[in-house]
Amino acid sequence: MVAVTLAISSFVTTGLAHAHGFGARYDLPIPLSLYLAGAGLTVAVSFAMLAVFMRSAPVSDEHWRLDLTRTAGGRLLVAPGFLLACRTLAVALFLVAVAAGLFGVQSPLKNIAPVMVWAIWWVGMAYISALLGDLWALVNPLDTLFAWAEALCARIWPGGKPAIGLRYPDALGAWPAVLLFTAFVWMELVWEHSDSPAYLAAAMLAYSALTWLGMLLFGRAQWLCRGEVFTLVFGLLARFAPTEVRESSSGGHALNLRPYGVGLLSREPVPASIVVLVLAMLAAVCFDGFMETPLWASILEYYAPPAQIMASDGDAARTWLQTAGVIAAPLLFVGVYLVFCRLVAWSGDARVPVTRIAGLFVLTLVPIAIAYHLAHYLSFLAMAGQYLIPLVSDPFGFGWDLFGTKNHFVRIGLVDARAVWYISIGAIVMGHVIAVYLAHCVALQAYSDRRAALCSQWPMVALMICYTMTSLWIIAQPIVTTR
């Protein structure tokens, strides 16, 4: 969890927290090994049922769609005035967060910037993207401000545009976004100033300048789909969502309702950079959870004993070890995934290249990332999100009470450990079952022979069973504050 969580949790507990969530301790009614075995068996049985009853792959474009723009509510959602209001509100919130970080009280509990960035934006936007739709593509304030600058230039200099117009190198792919995502994960998990409002605001401004520079050099649309990391990350999550924007027959845009997950079905493999980005998303949230386990605390204690922490070399050793983990985790995920893709190639049709298999199946892992994101951050969002209510009235920590909510009571145990555990079990198991279904669909599309498709899925199912059990094991560990 991010550093602001530790600041908040310091009011609740010290040292070892009971269960993966804040509040009262919850002891599992049956041994953890039975939960792990049951979850793994559920995934395996799901695959067996698919193998028996699913004879052919659904065509990705033949699922049902409901055009929401045919309803009054749908037309409101795509109305230019409503879209402008949403973008303006997002820009205002962005500016408030930056201003509060730079000029407000430098306490993470009295300044709105840390809660807005880590709880409302990073965690909340991921939930919205996965469960509702790609809201970030609509309200991205950096995109909006650059678009407004383009419109202003066009009015001042007819035909003018704030873009140099360089050609984006195809070989770069989305690798800039992969590097930026790694840097962002490092800031969240390792950076000692991640809960400092001023440092956080400075980081927001630095990333904004980098984004606008990319748009200036290569064009707004090109940088958004290649280099703007959060457009890519939230867009990948939104491929699971039940809404999509498509070209309508009249030449405009239609907002459609669709089944969950169908946006992840593709007949063509995604580029290598997107493969790595998806696996980095999985690795980031998994390593975040692992950093709160007693095992990781033991590793830190071995390499940086508590007696050395007060010294600069001990603190530096801990930082370097955490940084190594942030870098090694996605590399480990990529390596394991490629090994299993090789096993898929051997089990199915060996004529299908491993690179194609990796690009075809990686999107089927997105539901797992969503599930673990939901399981890992639920208690954090429920608790930290409550702090937004008083902070809305006093965003700078100056003692204001703009909306009469300054003294709102924050319920620490709003979501207790028992609820977190059962929600985590349901989310993780369901995410893996959906991933197995999507992988089976992709296999039936990729292989002309059904038998080859079924054989190819044994390694992938084994990988998902292992990851299911590992995820639940991490969630079940008591939280140890090591950061």
Short mmCIF file of C-alpha atoms in Angstrom, two decimals:
data_model
loop_
_atom_site.label_atom_id
_atom_site.label_comp_id
_atom_site.label_asym_id
_atom_site.label_seq_id
_atom_site.Cartn_x
_atom_site.Cartn_y
_atom_site.Cartn_z
CA MET A 1 0.00 0.00 0.00
CA VAL A 2 1.13 3.54 -0.57
CA ALA A 3 2.77 5.59 2.13
CA VAL A 4 -0.36 7.63 2.86
CA THR A 5 -1.97 4.41 4.06
CA LEU A 6 0.64 4.09 6.74
CA ALA A 7 0.03 7.64 7.84
CA ILE A 8 -3.67 6.93 8.17
CA SER A 9 -3.20 3.53 9.77
CA SER A 10 -0.90 4.99 12.40
CA PHE A 11 -4.02 6.26 14.10
CA VAL A 12 -5.36 2.73 14.22
CA THR A 13 -2.52 0.36 15.01
CA THR A 14 1.23 0.10 15.34
CA GLY A 15 3.54 -2.68 14.28
CA LEU A 16 1.55 -5.70 13.19
CA ALA A 17 -2.00 -5.23 11.96
CA HIS A 18 -4.37 -8.17 12.14
CA ALA A 19 -5.34 -9.50 8.70
CA HIS A 20 -5.12 -7.74 5.35
CA GLY A 21 -7.31 -4.79 6.20
CA PHE A 22 -7.78 -2.42 9.09
CA GLY A 23 -10.09 -3.04 12.00
CA ALA A 24 -10.73 -6.05 14.22
CA ARG A 25 -8.80 -9.26 13.82
CA TYR A 26 -10.47 -12.00 11.79
CA ASP A 27 -9.36 -15.62 12.17
CA LEU A 28 -10.17 -17.92 9.26
CA PRO A 29 -12.82 -20.51 10.20
CA ILE A 30 -10.92 -23.26 8.34
CA PRO A 31 -7.20 -23.66 7.60
CA LEU A 32 -5.81 -21.41 4.87
CA SER A 33 -4.62 -24.46 2.94
CA LEU A 34 -8.23 -25.54 2.43
CA TYR A 35 -9.13 -22.10 1.04
CA LEU A 36 -6.17 -22.25 -1.34
CA ALA A 37 -6.99 -25.78 -2.46
CA GLY A 38 -10.66 -24.90 -2.94
CA ALA A 39 -9.84 -21.80 -4.99
CA GLY A 40 -7.42 -23.72 -7.20
CA LEU A 41 -9.94 -26.51 -7.64
CA THR A 42 -12.62 -24.00 -8.65
CA VAL A 43 -10.41 -22.68 -11.45
CA ALA A 44 -9.59 -26.21 -12.60
CA VAL A 45 -13.25 -27.30 -12.59
CA SER A 46 -14.21 -24.17 -14.54
CA PHE A 47 -11.74 -25.13 -17.27
CA ALA A 48 -13.06 -28.72 -17.31
CA MET A 49 -16.63 -27.46 -17.77
CA LEU A 50 -15.53 -25.14 -20.59
CA ALA A 51 -13.68 -28.00 -22.27
CA VAL A 52 -16.81 -30.15 -22.21
CA PHE A 53 -19.53 -27.66 -23.07
CA MET A 54 -17.81 -24.94 -25.13
CA ARG A 55 -17.28 -26.31 -28.64
CA SER A 56 -16.45 -23.16 -30.60
CA ALA A 57 -15.18 -19.68 -29.91
CA PRO A 58 -17.59 -16.74 -29.96
CA VAL A 59 -16.84 -14.22 -32.68
CA SER A 60 -15.58 -11.06 -30.98
CA ASP A 61 -17.94 -8.74 -32.90
CA GLU A 62 -21.07 -10.88 -32.60
CA HIS A 63 -21.92 -10.20 -28.96
CA TRP A 64 -25.03 -8.22 -28.16
CA ARG A 65 -24.86 -4.44 -27.92
CA LEU A 66 -27.31 -1.88 -26.61
CA ASP A 67 -26.92 1.63 -28.01
CA LEU A 68 -27.34 3.83 -24.95
CA THR A 69 -27.59 6.97 -27.08
CA ARG A 70 -31.11 5.86 -27.99
CA THR A 71 -32.13 6.61 -24.41
CA ALA A 72 -32.41 10.03 -22.78
CA GLY A 73 -29.74 9.19 -20.20
CA GLY A 74 -27.36 7.93 -22.87
CA ARG A 75 -27.80 11.05 -24.96
CA LEU A 76 -27.02 13.14 -21.89
CA LEU A 77 -23.77 11.24 -21.34
CA VAL A 78 -22.50 12.05 -24.83
CA ALA A 79 -23.92 15.58 -25.00
CA PRO A 80 -21.16 18.16 -25.68
CA GLY A 81 -22.22 20.31 -22.75
CA PHE A 82 -22.08 17.40 -20.30
CA LEU A 83 -18.69 16.27 -21.61
CA LEU A 84 -17.34 19.81 -21.29
CA ALA A 85 -18.61 20.02 -17.71
CA CYS A 86 -16.89 16.73 -16.83
CA ARG A 87 -13.61 17.85 -18.37
CA THR A 88 -13.78 21.22 -16.64
CA LEU A 89 -14.44 19.56 -13.28
CA ALA A 90 -11.46 17.23 -13.78
CA VAL A 91 -9.20 20.17 -14.63
CA ALA A 92 -10.42 22.02 -11.54
CA LEU A 93 -9.71 19.03 -9.30
CA PHE A 94 -6.26 18.64 -10.84
CA LEU A 95 -5.44 22.30 -10.21
CA VAL A 96 -6.77 22.16 -6.63
CA ALA A 97 -4.65 19.08 -5.88
CA VAL A 98 -1.52 20.75 -7.25
CA ALA A 99 -2.20 24.04 -5.47
CA ALA A 100 -2.97 22.29 -2.17
CA GLY A 101 0.22 20.26 -2.48
CA LEU A 102 2.37 23.32 -3.12
CA PHE A 103 0.79 25.86 -0.77
CA GLY A 104 -1.24 23.89 1.78
CA VAL A 105 -0.33 22.41 5.15
CA GLN A 106 2.29 19.71 4.64
CA SER A 107 0.47 16.92 6.44
CA PRO A 108 -0.97 13.98 4.47
CA LEU A 109 -4.02 13.93 6.74
CA LYS A 110 -4.74 17.67 6.44
CA ASN A 111 -3.96 18.15 2.76
CA ILE A 112 -6.22 16.89 -0.03
CA ALA A 113 -3.42 16.11 -2.49
CA PRO A 114 -2.27 12.66 -1.19
CA VAL A 115 -5.81 11.31 -0.80
CA MET A 116 -6.86 12.65 -4.20
CA VAL A 117 -3.86 11.14 -5.97
CA TRP A 118 -3.53 7.75 -4.31
CA ALA A 119 -7.09 6.89 -3.19
CA ILE A 120 -9.55 8.75 -5.40
CA TRP A 121 -7.59 8.92 -8.64
CA TRP A 122 -5.26 5.90 -8.77
CA VAL A 123 -7.43 3.34 -6.97
CA GLY A 124 -10.86 4.84 -7.68
CA MET A 125 -10.22 5.50 -11.36
CA ALA A 126 -9.00 1.92 -11.81
CA TYR A 127 -12.25 0.61 -10.28
CA ILE A 128 -14.36 2.88 -12.49
CA SER A 129 -12.38 1.98 -15.63
CA ALA A 130 -12.76 -1.75 -15.06
CA LEU A 131 -16.35 -1.86 -13.79
CA LEU A 132 -17.99 1.02 -15.71
CA GLY A 133 -15.91 2.30 -18.61
CA ASP A 134 -12.93 4.36 -19.75
CA LEU A 135 -13.66 7.54 -17.80
CA TRP A 136 -10.01 8.65 -17.90
CA ALA A 137 -10.09 8.95 -21.69
CA LEU A 138 -12.98 11.37 -21.23
CA VAL A 139 -11.74 13.54 -18.34
CA ASN A 140 -7.92 13.37 -18.59
CA PRO A 141 -7.04 16.93 -17.48
CA LEU A 142 -3.66 16.91 -19.23
CA ASP A 143 -5.35 16.05 -22.51
CA THR A 144 -8.04 18.67 -21.90
CA LEU A 145 -5.58 21.48 -21.16
CA PHE A 146 -3.53 20.68 -24.26
CA ALA A 147 -6.70 20.52 -26.37
CA TRP A 148 -7.73 23.92 -25.04
CA ALA A 149 -4.27 25.25 -25.94
CA GLU A 150 -4.71 23.88 -29.45
CA ALA A 151 -8.09 25.59 -29.77
CA LEU A 152 -6.64 28.86 -28.50
CA CYS A 153 -3.76 28.73 -30.98
CA ALA A 154 -6.18 28.02 -33.82
CA ARG A 155 -8.17 31.14 -32.91
CA ILE A 156 -5.13 33.36 -32.59
CA TRP A 157 -3.31 31.95 -35.62
CA PRO A 158 -5.80 30.38 -38.05
CA GLY A 159 -4.44 26.99 -39.04
CA GLY A 160 -1.83 27.08 -36.28
CA LYS A 161 -1.32 24.12 -33.98
CA PRO A 162 0.96 23.63 -30.93
CA ALA A 163 2.71 20.58 -32.37
CA ILE A 164 6.07 20.08 -34.04
CA GLY A 165 4.73 17.07 -35.91
CA LEU A 166 7.60 14.61 -35.57
CA ARG A 167 6.91 11.06 -36.68
CA TYR A 168 6.66 8.71 -33.73
CA PRO A 169 9.12 5.81 -34.22
CA ASP A 170 7.20 2.57 -34.63
CA ALA A 171 9.98 0.68 -32.91
CA LEU A 172 9.30 2.59 -29.69
CA GLY A 173 5.80 1.16 -29.40
CA ALA A 174 4.47 1.75 -25.89
CA TRP A 175 7.88 1.31 -24.24
CA PRO A 176 7.88 4.92 -22.93
CA ALA A 177 4.67 4.08 -21.05
CA VAL A 178 6.26 0.90 -19.65
CA LEU A 179 9.20 2.89 -18.28
CA LEU A 180 6.91 5.58 -16.87
CA PHE A 181 4.72 2.96 -15.22
CA THR A 182 7.76 1.41 -13.54
CA ALA A 183 8.77 4.85 -12.28
CA PHE A 184 5.23 5.44 -11.00
CA VAL A 185 5.22 2.11 -9.14
CA TRP A 186 8.57 3.02 -7.58
CA MET A 187 7.10 6.32 -6.41
CA GLU A 188 4.11 4.53 -4.89
CA LEU A 189 6.01 1.76 -3.12
CA VAL A 190 9.51 3.05 -2.42
CA TRP A 191 9.70 6.84 -2.63
CA GLU A 192 9.90 8.26 0.87
CA HIS A 193 8.07 11.45 -0.19
CA SER A 194 5.04 9.75 -1.75
CA ASP A 195 2.79 11.11 1.01
CA SER A 196 4.41 14.57 1.07
CA PRO A 197 1.97 17.06 -0.55
CA ALA A 198 4.66 19.38 -1.95
CA TYR A 199 6.76 16.58 -3.46
CA LEU A 200 3.62 14.95 -4.84
CA ALA A 201 2.50 18.19 -6.49
CA ALA A 202 5.98 18.67 -7.96
CA ALA A 203 5.83 15.14 -9.40
CA MET A 204 2.41 15.90 -10.91
CA LEU A 205 3.77 19.03 -12.58
CA ALA A 206 6.84 17.17 -13.86
CA TYR A 207 4.71 14.43 -15.39
CA SER A 208 2.37 17.04 -16.89
CA ALA A 209 5.32 18.81 -18.53
CA LEU A 210 6.59 15.48 -19.90
CA THR A 211 3.16 14.63 -21.28
CA TRP A 212 2.73 18.01 -22.94
CA LEU A 213 6.23 17.75 -24.40
CA GLY A 214 5.34 14.39 -25.94
CA MET A 215 2.13 15.86 -27.37
CA LEU A 216 4.06 18.84 -28.70
CA LEU A 217 6.64 16.65 -30.42
CA PHE A 218 4.48 13.86 -31.79
CA GLY A 219 0.93 15.14 -31.66
CA ARG A 220 -1.74 14.82 -29.01
CA ALA A 221 -3.42 11.64 -30.26
CA GLN A 222 -0.14 9.85 -30.96
CA TRP A 223 1.31 10.46 -27.51
CA LEU A 224 -1.92 9.52 -25.75
CA CYS A 225 -1.96 6.06 -27.33
CA ARG A 226 1.80 5.42 -27.05
CA GLY A 227 3.36 7.41 -24.21
CA GLU A 228 0.67 8.61 -21.79
CA VAL A 229 0.91 5.74 -19.36
CA PHE A 230 -2.40 6.22 -17.56
CA THR A 231 -4.37 6.41 -20.81
CA LEU A 232 -2.91 3.00 -21.64
CA VAL A 233 -3.31 1.49 -18.16
CA PHE A 234 -6.87 2.65 -17.58
CA GLY A 235 -7.68 1.83 -21.21
CA LEU A 236 -6.51 -1.77 -20.73
CA LEU A 237 -8.67 -2.09 -17.62
CA ALA A 238 -11.61 -0.54 -19.48
CA ARG A 239 -11.48 -3.24 -22.14
CA PHE A 240 -13.11 -5.42 -19.50
CA ALA A 241 -15.85 -2.84 -18.82
CA PRO A 242 -19.47 -3.11 -20.04
CA THR A 243 -19.40 0.12 -22.06
CA GLU A 244 -17.65 1.05 -25.28
CA VAL A 245 -17.58 4.01 -27.66
CA ARG A 246 -17.90 3.08 -31.34
CA GLU A 247 -18.44 4.86 -34.62
CA SER A 248 -22.17 5.10 -35.36
CA SER A 249 -23.76 4.60 -38.76
CA SER A 250 -24.45 8.34 -38.93
CA GLY A 251 -20.77 9.18 -38.64
CA GLY A 252 -20.86 10.18 -34.99
CA HIS A 253 -20.11 8.18 -31.85
CA ALA A 254 -22.35 5.68 -30.13
CA LEU A 255 -22.09 4.67 -26.48
CA ASN A 256 -22.83 0.96 -26.30
CA LEU A 257 -23.56 -1.44 -23.47
CA ARG A 258 -21.91 -4.85 -23.92
CA PRO A 259 -21.08 -7.98 -21.89
CA TYR A 260 -18.18 -7.76 -19.46
CA GLY A 261 -14.85 -8.95 -20.81
CA VAL A 262 -15.58 -9.10 -24.53
CA GLY A 263 -13.28 -6.15 -25.16
CA LEU A 264 -10.37 -8.38 -24.18
CA LEU A 265 -11.02 -10.86 -27.00
CA SER A 266 -8.82 -10.18 -29.98
CA ARG A 267 -7.82 -12.19 -33.03
CA GLU A 268 -4.54 -10.31 -33.43
CA PRO A 269 -1.71 -10.27 -30.86
CA VAL A 270 -0.87 -7.05 -29.07
CA PRO A 271 2.67 -5.63 -29.40
CA ALA A 272 5.45 -6.75 -27.07
CA SER A 273 5.40 -3.45 -25.19
CA ILE A 274 1.72 -3.96 -24.29
CA VAL A 275 2.48 -7.53 -23.20
CA VAL A 276 5.11 -6.20 -20.79
CA LEU A 277 2.81 -3.40 -19.60
CA VAL A 278 0.00 -5.84 -18.71
CA LEU A 279 2.42 -8.10 -16.84
CA ALA A 280 3.92 -5.07 -15.08
CA MET A 281 0.41 -4.13 -13.89
CA LEU A 282 -0.01 -7.62 -12.45
CA ALA A 283 3.44 -7.58 -10.88
CA ALA A 284 2.99 -4.14 -9.32
CA VAL A 285 -0.12 -4.91 -7.31
CA CYS A 286 1.21 -8.36 -6.39
CA PHE A 287 4.53 -6.97 -5.15
CA ASP A 288 2.66 -4.22 -3.30
CA GLY A 289 0.80 -6.90 -1.36
CA PHE A 290 3.95 -8.96 -0.84
CA MET A 291 5.70 -5.93 0.68
CA GLU A 292 3.19 -6.03 3.55
CA THR A 293 3.79 -9.67 4.47
CA PRO A 294 5.93 -11.01 7.33
CA LEU A 295 8.11 -12.79 4.75
CA TRP A 296 9.14 -9.50 3.15
CA ALA A 297 9.71 -8.00 6.59
CA SER A 298 12.05 -10.87 7.35
CA ILE A 299 13.95 -10.28 4.12
CA LEU A 300 14.35 -6.59 4.94
CA GLU A 301 15.41 -7.39 8.50
CA TYR A 302 18.05 -9.80 7.22
CA TYR A 303 19.62 -7.38 4.75
CA ALA A 304 18.96 -4.18 6.72
CA PRO A 305 18.70 -5.03 10.44
CA PRO A 306 16.73 -2.59 12.65
CA ALA A 307 19.94 -1.54 14.36
CA GLN A 308 21.19 -0.14 11.05
CA ILE A 309 17.99 1.63 10.06
CA MET A 310 18.91 4.75 12.02
CA ALA A 311 22.14 4.93 10.06
CA SER A 312 22.09 6.20 6.49
CA ASP A 313 23.65 3.03 5.11
CA GLY A 314 20.91 0.86 6.63
CA ASP A 315 18.16 3.06 5.22
CA ALA A 316 19.88 3.10 1.83
CA ALA A 317 20.15 -0.69 1.85
CA ARG A 318 16.41 -0.98 2.48
CA THR A 319 15.61 1.49 -0.30
CA TRP A 320 17.85 -0.33 -2.76
CA LEU A 321 16.30 -3.67 -1.83
CA GLN A 322 12.79 -2.30 -2.38
CA THR A 323 13.87 -0.75 -5.67
CA ALA A 324 15.34 -4.06 -6.77
CA GLY A 325 12.00 -5.69 -5.97
CA VAL A 326 10.08 -3.14 -8.03
CA ILE A 327 12.32 -3.88 -11.03
CA ALA A 328 12.63 -7.64 -10.50
CA ALA A 329 8.90 -8.30 -10.02
CA PRO A 330 7.81 -7.44 -13.59
CA LEU A 331 10.88 -9.17 -15.02
CA LEU A 332 9.96 -12.30 -13.07
CA PHE A 333 6.36 -12.13 -14.31
CA VAL A 334 7.52 -11.67 -17.91
CA GLY A 335 9.94 -14.59 -17.62
CA VAL A 336 7.38 -16.96 -16.09
CA TYR A 337 4.74 -15.91 -18.62
CA LEU A 338 7.05 -16.56 -21.57
CA VAL A 339 7.98 -19.98 -20.18
CA PHE A 340 4.31 -20.93 -20.00
CA CYS A 341 3.73 -19.51 -23.48
CA ARG A 342 6.47 -21.85 -24.68
CA LEU A 343 4.65 -24.72 -22.96
CA VAL A 344 1.43 -23.62 -24.66
CA ALA A 345 3.21 -23.77 -28.02
CA TRP A 346 4.52 -27.25 -27.30
CA SER A 347 1.15 -28.50 -26.04
CA GLY A 348 -0.82 -27.10 -28.96
CA ASP A 349 0.30 -26.42 -32.49
CA ALA A 350 4.06 -25.88 -32.50
CA ARG A 351 3.75 -23.89 -35.73
CA VAL A 352 2.28 -20.95 -33.78
CA PRO A 353 5.21 -18.74 -32.67
CA VAL A 354 5.70 -18.05 -28.96
CA THR A 355 5.63 -14.30 -29.58
CA ARG A 356 2.19 -14.61 -31.16
CA ILE A 357 0.93 -16.74 -28.28
CA ALA A 358 2.23 -14.18 -25.77
CA GLY A 359 0.49 -11.34 -27.60
CA LEU A 360 -2.79 -13.26 -27.98
CA PHE A 361 -3.21 -14.48 -24.41
CA VAL A 362 -1.86 -11.59 -22.35
CA LEU A 363 -5.12 -9.62 -22.41
CA THR A 364 -6.88 -12.59 -20.82
CA LEU A 365 -4.83 -11.83 -17.69
CA VAL A 366 -6.40 -8.38 -17.28
CA PRO A 367 -9.37 -9.72 -15.21
CA ILE A 368 -6.81 -11.12 -12.76
CA ALA A 369 -5.20 -7.69 -12.42
CA ILE A 370 -8.64 -6.16 -11.85
CA ALA A 371 -9.56 -8.79 -9.25
CA TYR A 372 -6.35 -8.39 -7.29
CA HIS A 373 -6.61 -4.61 -7.50
CA LEU A 374 -10.10 -4.85 -6.01
CA ALA A 375 -9.02 -7.29 -3.30
CA HIS A 376 -5.82 -5.48 -2.34
CA TYR A 377 -7.04 -1.88 -2.28
CA LEU A 378 -10.61 -2.26 -1.00
CA SER A 379 -9.90 -1.50 2.65
CA PHE A 380 -7.54 1.33 1.69
CA LEU A 381 -10.13 3.00 -0.55
CA ALA A 382 -12.91 2.57 2.03
CA MET A 383 -10.79 4.16 4.75
CA ALA A 384 -8.74 6.76 2.89
CA GLY A 385 -11.73 7.76 0.78
CA GLN A 386 -13.58 8.82 3.92
CA TYR A 387 -10.89 11.42 4.59
CA LEU A 388 -11.95 13.15 1.39
CA ILE A 389 -15.21 14.24 3.05
CA PRO A 390 -13.61 16.59 5.62
CA LEU A 391 -10.81 17.53 3.20
CA VAL A 392 -13.31 18.79 0.63
CA SER A 393 -14.23 21.50 3.13
CA ASP A 394 -10.60 22.24 3.99
CA PRO A 395 -8.40 21.11 1.07
CA PHE A 396 -5.39 23.23 2.08
CA GLY A 397 -5.54 22.49 5.81
CA PHE A 398 -6.10 26.16 6.64
CA GLY A 399 -9.03 25.52 8.98
CA TRP A 400 -11.78 26.23 6.45
CA ASP A 401 -15.20 24.61 6.54
CA LEU A 402 -16.51 25.34 3.03
CA PHE A 403 -19.24 22.67 2.93
CA GLY A 404 -19.80 21.97 6.61
CA THR A 405 -18.02 18.59 6.56
CA LYS A 406 -14.80 19.54 8.34
CA ASN A 407 -15.71 17.53 11.45
CA HIS A 408 -16.99 14.46 9.62
CA PHE A 409 -16.35 11.30 11.65
CA VAL A 410 -14.16 8.76 9.85
CA ARG A 411 -15.13 5.15 10.54
CA ILE A 412 -11.91 3.18 10.53
CA GLY A 413 -13.64 -0.20 10.60
CA LEU A 414 -16.11 0.55 7.81
CA VAL A 415 -14.88 -2.54 5.99
CA ASP A 416 -13.58 -5.06 8.52
CA ALA A 417 -11.06 -7.84 7.95
CA ARG A 418 -13.74 -10.51 7.61
CA ALA A 419 -15.53 -8.64 4.81
CA VAL A 420 -12.20 -7.91 3.09
CA TRP A 421 -11.26 -11.60 3.18
CA TYR A 422 -14.49 -12.88 1.67
CA ILE A 423 -14.61 -10.13 -0.94
CA SER A 424 -10.99 -10.91 -1.78
CA ILE A 425 -11.73 -14.62 -2.19
CA GLY A 426 -14.71 -13.91 -4.43
CA ALA A 427 -12.88 -11.31 -6.53
CA ILE A 428 -9.70 -13.34 -7.03
CA VAL A 429 -11.43 -16.63 -7.83
CA MET A 430 -13.94 -14.92 -10.14
CA GLY A 431 -11.17 -12.99 -11.88
CA HIS A 432 -9.26 -16.20 -12.58
CA VAL A 433 -12.37 -18.05 -13.76
CA ILE A 434 -13.11 -15.22 -16.21
CA ALA A 435 -9.48 -15.30 -17.33
CA VAL A 436 -9.74 -19.05 -17.97
CA TYR A 437 -12.89 -18.49 -20.04
CA LEU A 438 -11.28 -15.72 -22.10
CA ALA A 439 -8.11 -17.77 -22.63
CA HIS A 440 -10.25 -20.70 -23.81
CA CYS A 441 -12.04 -18.42 -26.28
CA VAL A 442 -8.73 -17.11 -27.60
CA ALA A 443 -7.35 -20.65 -27.92
CA LEU A 444 -10.36 -21.78 -29.94
CA GLN A 445 -9.85 -18.79 -32.23
CA ALA A 446 -6.08 -19.28 -32.55
CA TYR A 447 -6.17 -23.02 -33.28
CA SER A 448 -8.26 -24.50 -36.06
CA ASP A 449 -8.28 -27.86 -34.32
CA ARG A 450 -10.32 -28.02 -31.10
CA ARG A 451 -8.14 -30.75 -29.63
CA ALA A 452 -5.01 -28.64 -30.13
CA ALA A 453 -6.79 -25.70 -28.50
CA LEU A 454 -7.68 -27.78 -25.44
CA CYS A 455 -4.18 -29.20 -25.12
CA SER A 456 -2.67 -25.74 -25.39
CA GLN A 457 -4.64 -24.55 -22.38
CA TRP A 458 -3.25 -26.97 -19.80
CA PRO A 459 -0.13 -24.86 -19.12
CA MET A 460 -2.17 -21.64 -18.96
CA VAL A 461 -4.67 -23.17 -16.51
CA ALA A 462 -1.79 -24.43 -14.36
CA LEU A 463 -0.33 -20.91 -14.32
CA MET A 464 -3.67 -19.39 -13.28
CA ILE A 465 -4.19 -21.98 -10.52
CA CYS A 466 -0.75 -21.20 -9.11
CA TYR A 467 -1.39 -17.48 -9.28
CA THR A 468 -4.82 -17.87 -7.64
CA MET A 469 -3.29 -19.66 -4.66
CA THR A 470 -0.39 -17.21 -4.43
CA SER A 471 -2.73 -14.21 -4.50
CA LEU A 472 -4.93 -15.59 -1.73
CA TRP A 473 -1.86 -16.45 0.34
CA ILE A 474 -0.66 -12.83 0.11
CA ILE A 475 -4.09 -11.45 0.98
CA ALA A 476 -4.34 -13.76 4.01
CA GLN A 477 -1.06 -12.55 5.55
CA PRO A 478 -1.08 -10.06 8.44
CA ILE A 479 -0.01 -6.58 7.42
CA VAL A 480 3.49 -5.64 8.56
CA THR A 481 4.38 -1.96 8.24
CA THR A 482 7.84 -2.05 6.70
CA ARG A 483 7.78 1.26 4.84
#
